[in-house]
Amino acid sequence: MLLEVFLVLGTVIVYFLLSKKKEETLPFKDGWWGKGQKPDTEEDTTIWPFKVETTEEELSDLFRRLDQARFTEPLENSFFHYGTNSAYLRKVVSYWKNQFNWKKQVEVLNKYPQFKTKIQGIDIHFVHVKPPHLPEGQSAKPLLMVHGWPGSFYEFYKIIPLLTDPASHGLSDEHIFEVICPSIPGYGFSEAPHKKGFNSVSAASIFYELMLKLGFNEFYAQGGDWGWLICTNLAQIAPNHMKGLHLNLASVTNMGFIHLVSILLGRYLPGLFGFQDEDVRRMFPFLKKGLYRILLESGYAHIQATKPDTVGCGLNDSPVGLAAYILEKFSTWTNLEFHNLEDGGLERKFNLDDLLTNIMIYWVSGCIVSSMRFYKENLQKGIGTQKHERLTVQVPTGIASFPNEVMHTPQAWAQKKYTNIVSFHFMPQGGHFAALEEPELLAEDILQFVGKVEKEQLWRKKGD
């Protein structure tokens, strides 16, 4: 009997060791997302220039819809507790009609070189900015930056110059980047997938192809929101090509028994679970800062993960509805306390030109429905059920943890997933849209992280 037990245990141990070895990388997803059947001919590898353009007819239609908007009076003293306050929304719409200069913002969007190329049957849009000058003997490091929802490639416009020309902005020029900011398929000016099943692994595979097509065999990647997951998947697909992964959100979807116990006891025995004082401050009491917060702020995700087209069709038809839906996220996700203000605190961290430019990218491209479908494709099978959720990330990882992010992930949790964290910093201020809200802080953290990786050549030690 004892021999049989040892044989069974030995078999189980060998199985897990072998399966772990086999699953160290995530399979590349070679899909076809274009219309109809995949053609027998080779895909066009051309990369062509792109510029944002809008017709007068499109603008006339927009202003007609803004003029005909119907508003509902807010409850007294409701602030942003019920979502976007319609009294403030009236002010936004008035600014949109009378002061916002979209044509000027189109010039801003077009100040950086933009391109499109076809990958896996759909047109992929990306911004590609090279350094204006390089010190002698120095080369630019390619950096892929991926946005999320309800953001866009425009989120990175303030941080791009800090990374491509750091010296001119008071930062160290020891490391200089050329930055590639693609639009996730179905977002902005990237074509939407025409078939079901396009998830984060699909996006990561497409962006991997994009980087190789641009000639980058080794590169860094950075992301928050969906960009966190897409870049994480890319690190799992091509660990030998990614020199480093930098995140300003690092959610853990595969919770174990220790995680649950730490939620119950971590406030009282933080050292036992590897929690720092700042972790305790941000996480506890967990009912208020964890569970209740998730329930209050995740309604949109449930809708988008189940029936995105229903609400999306309404938003795609109404620019005011679209603005209300998106602005609420830029308020709450920047600082949860902003829901106590009638204007949602939106103009404390952003200006209306930037907020409306992001909304206009959704409006003129008509992408709100396809962007929301990304939730269904990623979440419809349930959290913790996907293969990539069970795999670790061995690529050198840096995490910038901003205090006003909706949910906090302590390093003790993150390192179960990201086994090679070389930089974890509690940022002094900022929330979910870090690149747009705190570009200097995020740029500094990226620069110091890359400095550590380069100095110690950490990417060459991933397999050790």
Short mmCIF file of C-alpha atoms in Angstrom, two decimals:
data_model
loop_
_atom_site.label_atom_id
_atom_site.label_comp_id
_atom_site.label_asym_id
_atom_site.label_seq_id
_atom_site.Cartn_x
_atom_site.Cartn_y
_atom_site.Cartn_z
CA MET A 1 0.00 0.00 0.00
CA LEU A 2 2.77 2.44 0.96
CA LEU A 3 4.60 1.68 -2.29
CA GLU A 4 1.44 2.43 -4.25
CA VAL A 5 1.05 5.77 -2.49
CA PHE A 6 4.65 6.73 -3.31
CA LEU A 7 4.14 5.69 -6.94
CA VAL A 8 1.02 7.82 -7.23
CA LEU A 9 2.69 10.81 -5.56
CA GLY A 10 5.74 10.38 -7.78
CA THR A 11 3.59 10.25 -10.88
CA VAL A 12 1.72 13.42 -9.84
CA ILE A 13 4.97 15.28 -9.11
CA VAL A 14 6.54 14.26 -12.43
CA TYR A 15 3.36 15.24 -14.26
CA PHE A 16 3.31 18.72 -12.74
CA LEU A 17 7.01 19.25 -13.35
CA LEU A 18 6.71 18.22 -16.98
CA SER A 19 3.50 20.17 -17.57
CA LYS A 20 5.02 23.28 -16.02
CA LYS A 21 8.05 22.99 -18.24
CA LYS A 22 5.84 22.53 -21.29
CA GLU A 23 3.68 25.56 -20.43
CA GLU A 24 6.44 28.06 -19.84
CA THR A 25 5.42 29.96 -22.96
CA LEU A 26 2.04 30.81 -24.41
CA PRO A 27 1.34 29.62 -27.97
CA PHE A 28 1.33 32.32 -30.63
CA LYS A 29 -2.22 32.81 -31.92
CA ASP A 30 -2.15 32.88 -35.72
CA GLY A 31 -5.70 33.92 -36.48
CA TRP A 32 -7.64 35.37 -39.39
CA TRP A 33 -9.85 38.29 -38.38
CA GLY A 34 -10.72 39.72 -41.78
CA LYS A 35 -14.03 39.35 -43.60
CA GLY A 36 -14.91 35.99 -45.10
CA GLN A 37 -12.52 33.15 -45.66
CA LYS A 38 -8.77 33.57 -45.42
CA PRO A 39 -7.38 33.94 -48.97
CA ASP A 40 -4.77 31.55 -50.31
CA THR A 41 -2.47 34.44 -51.30
CA GLU A 42 0.25 35.81 -49.04
CA GLU A 43 -0.78 38.74 -46.87
CA ASP A 44 0.33 42.19 -47.98
CA THR A 45 3.30 43.27 -45.84
CA THR A 46 3.16 46.93 -46.83
CA ILE A 47 3.28 49.64 -44.17
CA TRP A 48 1.65 52.86 -45.32
CA PRO A 49 1.36 56.36 -43.78
CA PHE A 50 -1.91 57.34 -42.12
CA LYS A 51 -3.39 60.65 -41.04
CA VAL A 52 -6.52 61.42 -39.08
CA GLU A 53 -9.04 63.14 -41.32
CA THR A 54 -12.64 64.21 -40.83
CA THR A 55 -15.11 65.44 -43.43
CA GLU A 56 -17.40 68.45 -43.06
CA GLU A 57 -20.37 66.10 -43.40
CA GLU A 58 -19.20 64.13 -40.35
CA LEU A 59 -18.81 67.30 -38.30
CA SER A 60 -22.20 68.64 -39.41
CA ASP A 61 -23.81 65.39 -38.35
CA LEU A 62 -22.05 65.57 -34.99
CA PHE A 63 -23.22 69.13 -34.29
CA ARG A 64 -26.77 68.25 -35.30
CA ARG A 65 -26.78 65.43 -32.77
CA LEU A 66 -25.29 67.66 -30.07
CA ASP A 67 -27.95 70.32 -30.74
CA GLN A 68 -30.73 67.75 -30.40
CA ALA A 69 -29.45 66.18 -27.19
CA ARG A 70 -31.98 65.41 -24.47
CA PHE A 71 -30.80 65.87 -20.90
CA THR A 72 -32.26 64.49 -17.69
CA GLU A 73 -32.14 66.67 -14.61
CA PRO A 74 -29.84 65.22 -11.92
CA LEU A 75 -31.03 64.51 -8.42
CA GLU A 76 -30.28 67.25 -5.91
CA ASN A 77 -26.83 66.92 -4.36
CA SER A 78 -26.14 63.73 -6.35
CA PHE A 79 -22.73 64.88 -7.65
CA PHE A 80 -21.24 61.87 -9.55
CA HIS A 81 -22.80 59.28 -7.22
CA TYR A 82 -25.21 58.14 -9.93
CA GLY A 83 -22.69 58.41 -12.75
CA THR A 84 -21.96 61.43 -14.90
CA ASN A 85 -23.85 64.44 -13.55
CA SER A 86 -26.03 65.79 -16.37
CA ALA A 87 -25.73 69.39 -15.16
CA TYR A 88 -21.98 69.17 -15.73
CA LEU A 89 -22.57 67.21 -18.93
CA ARG A 90 -24.48 70.21 -20.30
CA LYS A 91 -21.36 72.32 -19.74
CA VAL A 92 -19.21 69.76 -21.55
CA VAL A 93 -21.59 69.67 -24.52
CA SER A 94 -21.68 73.47 -24.64
CA TYR A 95 -17.87 73.55 -24.71
CA TRP A 96 -17.87 70.80 -27.35
CA LYS A 97 -20.17 72.83 -29.62
CA ASN A 98 -18.83 76.33 -29.06
CA GLN A 99 -15.17 76.17 -28.03
CA PHE A 100 -13.62 72.79 -28.78
CA ASN A 101 -11.63 72.96 -32.00
CA TRP A 102 -11.51 69.46 -33.46
CA LYS A 103 -9.57 70.57 -36.53
CA LYS A 104 -6.84 71.91 -34.26
CA GLN A 105 -6.84 68.65 -32.31
CA VAL A 106 -6.54 66.71 -35.57
CA GLU A 107 -3.30 68.64 -36.16
CA VAL A 108 -2.17 67.61 -32.67
CA LEU A 109 -2.98 63.96 -33.44
CA ASN A 110 -1.10 64.15 -36.73
CA LYS A 111 2.03 65.73 -35.23
CA TYR A 112 3.43 62.23 -34.65
CA PRO A 113 3.93 59.85 -37.59
CA GLN A 114 1.10 57.34 -37.92
CA PHE A 115 0.90 54.24 -40.06
CA LYS A 116 -1.24 51.25 -40.92
CA THR A 117 -0.37 47.71 -41.93
CA LYS A 118 -2.39 44.56 -42.46
CA ILE A 119 -1.87 41.72 -39.96
CA GLN A 120 -4.00 38.58 -39.75
CA GLY A 121 -6.55 40.06 -42.14
CA ILE A 122 -7.20 43.46 -40.51
CA ASP A 123 -5.63 46.91 -40.76
CA ILE A 124 -3.57 47.80 -37.69
CA HIS A 125 -3.03 51.46 -36.86
CA PHE A 126 0.01 52.62 -34.90
CA VAL A 127 1.99 55.70 -33.95
CA HIS A 128 5.76 55.35 -34.41
CA VAL A 129 7.94 58.12 -33.01
CA LYS A 130 11.72 58.09 -33.32
CA PRO A 131 14.08 60.29 -31.26
CA PRO A 132 14.73 63.74 -32.77
CA HIS A 133 18.46 63.21 -32.07
CA LEU A 134 20.70 60.59 -30.52
CA PRO A 135 24.02 61.09 -28.70
CA GLU A 136 26.92 59.63 -30.60
CA GLY A 137 27.29 55.90 -30.12
CA GLN A 138 23.83 55.51 -28.62
CA SER A 139 20.90 53.67 -30.16
CA ALA A 140 17.21 54.02 -29.44
CA LYS A 141 15.46 51.24 -27.57
CA PRO A 142 12.13 50.14 -29.08
CA LEU A 143 9.24 50.50 -26.64
CA LEU A 144 5.75 49.18 -27.35
CA MET A 145 3.08 51.07 -25.38
CA VAL A 146 -0.47 49.68 -25.28
CA HIS A 147 -3.58 51.54 -24.10
CA GLY A 148 -6.85 50.18 -22.75
CA TRP A 149 -10.57 51.02 -22.47
CA PRO A 150 -11.98 53.67 -22.65
CA GLY A 151 -8.66 55.17 -23.65
CA SER A 152 -6.80 55.32 -26.93
CA PHE A 153 -3.35 55.81 -28.41
CA TYR A 154 -3.79 59.51 -27.58
CA GLU A 155 -3.19 58.72 -23.90
CA PHE A 156 0.53 58.52 -24.68
CA TYR A 157 0.93 61.87 -26.47
CA LYS A 158 2.23 63.65 -23.36
CA ILE A 159 4.70 60.91 -22.37
CA ILE A 160 6.13 60.24 -25.85
CA PRO A 161 8.45 63.29 -25.91
CA LEU A 162 9.70 62.45 -22.41
CA LEU A 163 10.84 59.05 -23.68
CA THR A 164 12.09 59.98 -27.15
CA ASP A 165 13.86 63.16 -26.02
CA PRO A 166 14.31 62.89 -22.24
CA ALA A 167 17.19 65.38 -21.97
CA SER A 168 15.05 68.23 -23.31
CA HIS A 169 12.56 67.56 -20.52
CA GLY A 170 14.99 67.42 -17.60
CA LEU A 171 15.32 63.63 -17.57
CA SER A 172 18.37 61.42 -17.96
CA ASP A 173 19.23 60.60 -21.56
CA GLU A 174 21.14 57.45 -20.64
CA HIS A 175 18.31 55.54 -22.30
CA ILE A 176 16.34 56.91 -25.24
CA PHE A 177 13.39 55.20 -26.88
CA GLU A 178 11.60 54.99 -30.14
CA VAL A 179 7.99 54.53 -29.20
CA ILE A 180 5.37 52.41 -30.96
CA CYS A 181 1.77 52.98 -29.83
CA PRO A 182 -0.73 50.78 -31.68
CA SER A 183 -4.49 50.97 -31.46
CA ILE A 184 -5.92 47.69 -30.17
CA PRO A 185 -7.94 46.07 -32.99
CA GLY A 186 -11.48 47.39 -32.64
CA TYR A 187 -10.24 50.59 -31.01
CA GLY A 188 -9.54 53.94 -32.66
CA PHE A 189 -8.24 53.57 -36.17
CA SER A 190 -7.37 49.86 -36.07
CA GLU A 191 -9.89 47.77 -37.95
CA ALA A 192 -12.26 45.77 -35.77
CA PRO A 193 -12.11 41.96 -35.94
CA HIS A 194 -14.90 40.54 -38.09
CA LYS A 195 -15.09 37.23 -36.24
CA LYS A 196 -15.76 36.12 -32.68
CA GLY A 197 -12.98 35.16 -30.30
CA PHE A 198 -10.54 38.08 -30.58
CA ASN A 199 -9.06 38.32 -27.07
CA SER A 200 -5.91 39.65 -25.38
CA VAL A 201 -3.79 36.75 -26.66
CA SER A 202 -4.97 37.54 -30.19
CA ALA A 203 -4.00 41.20 -29.74
CA ALA A 204 -0.62 40.23 -28.25
CA SER A 205 0.08 37.95 -31.21
CA ILE A 206 -0.75 40.75 -33.66
CA PHE A 207 1.47 43.24 -31.84
CA TYR A 208 4.28 40.68 -31.76
CA GLU A 209 3.98 40.41 -35.54
CA LEU A 210 3.93 44.20 -35.76
CA MET A 211 7.18 44.57 -33.81
CA LEU A 212 8.89 41.91 -35.92
CA LYS A 213 7.61 43.58 -39.10
CA LEU A 214 9.16 46.85 -37.91
CA GLY A 215 12.49 45.03 -37.51
CA PHE A 216 12.55 44.81 -33.71
CA ASN A 217 13.80 41.42 -32.59
CA GLU A 218 14.21 42.67 -29.01
CA PHE A 219 12.04 45.33 -27.38
CA TYR A 220 10.44 46.62 -24.21
CA ALA A 221 6.68 46.76 -23.59
CA GLN A 222 4.57 48.95 -21.33
CA GLY A 223 0.88 48.94 -20.52
CA GLY A 224 -1.99 49.62 -18.16
CA ASP A 225 -5.66 48.59 -18.31
CA TRP A 226 -6.02 46.12 -21.24
CA GLY A 227 -2.46 47.08 -22.16
CA TRP A 228 -1.40 45.32 -18.94
CA LEU A 229 -2.91 42.03 -20.09
CA ILE A 230 -1.89 42.33 -23.74
CA CYS A 231 1.73 43.09 -22.83
CA THR A 232 1.68 40.32 -20.21
CA ASN A 233 0.48 37.84 -22.85
CA LEU A 234 3.16 39.10 -25.23
CA ALA A 235 5.79 38.41 -22.56
CA GLN A 236 4.38 34.88 -22.27
CA ILE A 237 4.37 34.35 -26.05
CA ALA A 238 7.82 35.78 -26.82
CA PRO A 239 9.90 35.92 -23.61
CA ASN A 240 13.16 35.75 -25.55
CA HIS A 241 12.22 38.81 -27.58
CA MET A 242 10.97 41.04 -24.76
CA LYS A 243 13.80 42.63 -22.80
CA GLY A 244 11.54 44.02 -20.13
CA LEU A 245 7.88 44.48 -19.19
CA HIS A 246 6.71 47.66 -17.44
CA LEU A 247 3.19 47.93 -16.04
CA ASN A 248 1.15 50.59 -14.27
CA LEU A 249 -1.51 48.00 -13.45
CA ALA A 250 -0.76 44.41 -12.45
CA SER A 251 -3.94 42.60 -11.60
CA VAL A 252 -3.83 38.98 -10.41
CA THR A 253 -6.75 36.92 -11.73
CA ASN A 254 -5.74 33.49 -10.44
CA MET A 255 -6.23 33.79 -6.68
CA GLY A 256 -4.99 31.00 -4.41
CA PHE A 257 -5.64 29.98 -0.82
CA ILE A 258 -2.81 32.18 0.53
CA HIS A 259 -4.31 35.22 -1.22
CA LEU A 260 -7.63 34.61 0.51
CA VAL A 261 -6.01 34.14 3.92
CA SER A 262 -3.99 37.33 3.45
CA ILE A 263 -7.23 39.22 2.78
CA LEU A 264 -8.57 38.02 6.14
CA LEU A 265 -5.40 38.41 8.24
CA GLY A 266 -3.09 40.71 6.28
CA ARG A 267 -4.25 43.82 8.12
CA TYR A 268 -3.17 42.32 11.44
CA LEU A 269 -0.14 40.27 10.35
CA PRO A 270 1.18 42.15 7.31
CA GLY A 271 4.74 40.86 7.61
CA LEU A 272 3.54 37.27 7.48
CA PHE A 273 2.14 37.86 3.99
CA GLY A 274 4.85 40.19 2.70
CA PHE A 275 2.66 43.29 2.90
CA GLN A 276 4.24 46.70 3.36
CA ASP A 277 2.62 49.54 5.33
CA GLU A 278 1.45 51.16 2.10
CA ASP A 279 -0.19 47.91 1.01
CA VAL A 280 -2.16 47.85 4.25
CA ARG A 281 -3.20 51.47 3.85
CA ARG A 282 -4.43 50.92 0.29
CA MET A 283 -6.15 47.55 0.83
CA PHE A 284 -7.83 47.66 4.22
CA PRO A 285 -10.48 47.56 5.46
CA PHE A 286 -10.92 45.12 2.59
CA LEU A 287 -14.72 45.11 2.61
CA LYS A 288 -14.71 48.85 1.86
CA LYS A 289 -11.60 49.16 -0.32
CA GLY A 290 -11.88 45.77 -1.98
CA LEU A 291 -15.21 43.98 -2.19
CA TYR A 292 -17.56 46.99 -2.07
CA ARG A 293 -15.37 48.91 -4.49
CA ILE A 294 -15.45 46.05 -6.98
CA LEU A 295 -19.24 45.83 -6.71
CA LEU A 296 -19.67 49.59 -7.14
CA GLU A 297 -17.29 49.95 -10.07
CA SER A 298 -17.67 46.77 -12.09
CA GLY A 299 -21.21 47.10 -13.43
CA TYR A 300 -19.96 48.36 -16.79
CA ALA A 301 -17.66 45.33 -17.09
CA HIS A 302 -20.54 42.91 -16.50
CA ILE A 303 -22.59 44.58 -19.24
CA GLN A 304 -19.68 44.64 -21.67
CA ALA A 305 -18.70 41.05 -20.87
CA THR A 306 -22.23 39.81 -21.59
CA LYS A 307 -24.21 42.09 -23.97
CA PRO A 308 -21.83 44.77 -25.29
CA ASP A 309 -23.71 45.42 -28.54
CA THR A 310 -26.94 46.41 -26.78
CA VAL A 311 -25.62 49.41 -24.89
CA GLY A 312 -22.90 50.00 -27.49
CA CYS A 313 -25.43 50.65 -30.25
CA GLY A 314 -26.96 53.42 -28.15
CA LEU A 315 -23.57 55.00 -27.47
CA ASN A 316 -22.58 54.77 -31.12
CA ASP A 317 -25.73 56.72 -32.04
CA SER A 318 -25.42 59.48 -29.45
CA PRO A 319 -22.28 61.57 -28.95
CA VAL A 320 -23.66 62.91 -25.67
CA GLY A 321 -24.36 59.40 -24.42
CA LEU A 322 -20.87 58.35 -25.48
CA ALA A 323 -19.34 61.29 -23.61
CA ALA A 324 -21.34 60.56 -20.46
CA TYR A 325 -20.27 56.92 -20.48
CA ILE A 326 -16.58 57.61 -21.03
CA LEU A 327 -16.22 60.71 -18.84
CA GLU A 328 -17.52 58.84 -15.80
CA LYS A 329 -14.58 56.44 -16.06
CA PHE A 330 -12.07 59.26 -16.37
CA SER A 331 -13.52 60.70 -13.17
CA THR A 332 -13.82 57.64 -10.95
CA TRP A 333 -10.72 55.82 -12.14
CA THR A 334 -8.58 58.91 -11.65
CA ASN A 335 -9.72 59.34 -8.06
CA LEU A 336 -12.66 57.55 -6.42
CA GLU A 337 -13.25 60.56 -4.19
CA PHE A 338 -14.09 62.65 -7.25
CA HIS A 339 -17.59 61.15 -7.22
CA ASN A 340 -18.31 63.63 -4.41
CA LEU A 341 -17.89 66.56 -6.81
CA GLU A 342 -20.52 67.88 -9.22
CA ASP A 343 -17.99 68.03 -12.06
CA GLY A 344 -16.47 64.66 -11.14
CA GLY A 345 -13.10 66.37 -10.65
CA LEU A 346 -12.46 65.88 -14.37
CA GLU A 347 -10.76 69.22 -14.89
CA ARG A 348 -8.54 68.84 -11.84
CA LYS A 349 -6.30 66.37 -13.66
CA PHE A 350 -7.26 66.76 -17.33
CA ASN A 351 -8.47 69.48 -19.65
CA LEU A 352 -11.60 69.26 -21.79
CA ASP A 353 -9.60 69.37 -25.01
CA ASP A 354 -7.79 66.15 -24.09
CA LEU A 355 -10.95 64.45 -22.82
CA LEU A 356 -12.97 65.40 -25.89
CA THR A 357 -10.14 64.39 -28.23
CA ASN A 358 -10.25 60.89 -26.77
CA ILE A 359 -14.05 60.82 -27.09
CA MET A 360 -13.82 62.09 -30.68
CA ILE A 361 -11.47 59.24 -31.59
CA TYR A 362 -14.25 56.85 -30.50
CA TRP A 363 -16.92 58.90 -32.30
CA VAL A 364 -15.31 59.48 -35.70
CA SER A 365 -14.03 55.89 -35.92
CA GLY A 366 -17.34 54.45 -34.70
CA CYS A 367 -15.43 51.98 -32.54
CA ILE A 368 -17.28 52.03 -29.23
CA VAL A 369 -19.16 48.76 -29.88
CA SER A 370 -16.10 46.82 -31.05
CA SER A 371 -14.03 48.21 -28.16
CA MET A 372 -16.62 46.99 -25.66
CA ARG A 373 -16.74 43.53 -27.26
CA PHE A 374 -13.15 43.03 -26.07
CA TYR A 375 -14.58 42.48 -22.58
CA LYS A 376 -16.84 39.68 -23.75
CA GLU A 377 -14.06 37.98 -25.68
CA ASN A 378 -11.78 38.04 -22.63
CA LEU A 379 -14.26 37.38 -19.82
CA GLN A 380 -17.11 35.29 -21.21
CA LYS A 381 -15.45 32.01 -20.18
CA GLY A 382 -14.93 33.23 -16.62
CA ILE A 383 -12.02 34.66 -14.66
CA GLY A 384 -9.17 32.21 -14.03
CA THR A 385 -10.14 29.81 -16.80
CA GLN A 386 -7.69 30.85 -19.51
CA LYS A 387 -4.32 29.21 -20.06
CA HIS A 388 -2.43 32.51 -19.87
CA GLU A 389 -3.86 33.10 -16.39
CA ARG A 390 -2.15 29.95 -15.12
CA LEU A 391 1.25 30.77 -16.62
CA THR A 392 3.87 32.91 -14.93
CA VAL A 393 5.84 35.72 -16.54
CA GLN A 394 9.61 35.37 -16.37
CA VAL A 395 10.52 38.51 -18.29
CA PRO A 396 12.13 41.22 -16.10
CA THR A 397 9.20 43.26 -14.81
CA GLY A 398 8.77 46.75 -13.42
CA ILE A 399 5.55 47.87 -11.73
CA ALA A 400 4.53 51.45 -11.01
CA SER A 401 1.73 51.23 -8.44
CA PHE A 402 -0.36 54.41 -8.48
CA PRO A 403 -2.31 55.16 -5.28
CA ASN A 404 -5.66 55.98 -6.91
CA GLU A 405 -5.87 52.89 -9.08
CA VAL A 406 -9.29 51.27 -8.60
CA MET A 407 -7.79 48.10 -7.10
CA HIS A 408 -4.38 47.72 -5.48
CA THR A 409 -2.18 44.69 -6.09
CA PRO A 410 0.65 44.30 -3.54
CA GLN A 411 4.03 43.09 -4.73
CA ALA A 412 3.59 39.94 -2.63
CA TRP A 413 0.65 39.02 -4.86
CA ALA A 414 2.13 40.24 -8.12
CA GLN A 415 5.34 38.24 -7.75
CA LYS A 416 3.38 34.97 -7.84
CA LYS A 417 2.55 35.86 -11.44
CA TYR A 418 5.55 37.99 -12.36
CA THR A 419 8.44 35.94 -11.01
CA ASN A 420 11.16 38.42 -11.99
CA ILE A 421 10.06 41.78 -10.54
CA VAL A 422 13.12 44.02 -10.53
CA SER A 423 11.31 47.27 -9.77
CA PHE A 424 8.16 47.89 -7.73
CA HIS A 425 7.39 51.45 -6.70
CA PHE A 426 4.53 53.04 -4.80
CA MET A 427 3.93 56.17 -6.84
CA PRO A 428 3.23 59.37 -4.86
CA GLN A 429 0.10 60.36 -6.81
CA GLY A 430 -2.01 59.45 -9.80
CA GLY A 431 -4.62 56.96 -10.88
CA HIS A 432 -5.64 54.66 -13.70
CA PHE A 433 -4.78 56.83 -16.72
CA ALA A 434 -1.20 57.36 -15.61
CA ALA A 435 0.38 58.24 -18.97
CA LEU A 436 -2.11 61.06 -19.52
CA GLU A 437 -2.43 62.19 -15.91
CA GLU A 438 1.15 61.84 -14.59
CA PRO A 439 3.40 61.49 -17.67
CA GLU A 440 6.54 62.69 -15.86
CA LEU A 441 6.19 60.21 -12.99
CA LEU A 442 5.50 57.32 -15.34
CA ALA A 443 8.37 58.27 -17.66
CA GLU A 444 10.81 58.45 -14.74
CA ASP A 445 9.75 55.01 -13.55
CA ILE A 446 10.12 53.51 -17.02
CA LEU A 447 13.58 55.06 -17.38
CA GLN A 448 14.84 53.76 -14.03
CA PHE A 449 13.42 50.30 -14.72
CA VAL A 450 15.10 50.04 -18.12
CA GLY A 451 18.29 51.34 -16.52
CA LYS A 452 18.28 48.41 -14.08
CA VAL A 453 17.56 45.87 -16.81
CA GLU A 454 20.25 47.22 -19.11
CA LYS A 455 22.91 47.66 -16.44
CA GLU A 456 22.62 44.07 -15.25
CA GLN A 457 21.58 42.65 -18.64
CA LEU A 458 18.69 41.03 -16.82
CA TRP A 459 16.90 39.94 -19.98
CA ARG A 460 19.81 37.60 -20.75
CA LYS A 461 19.29 35.88 -17.40
CA LYS A 462 15.61 35.02 -17.85
CA GLY A 463 16.32 31.37 -18.55
CA ASP A 464 18.85 30.95 -15.73
#
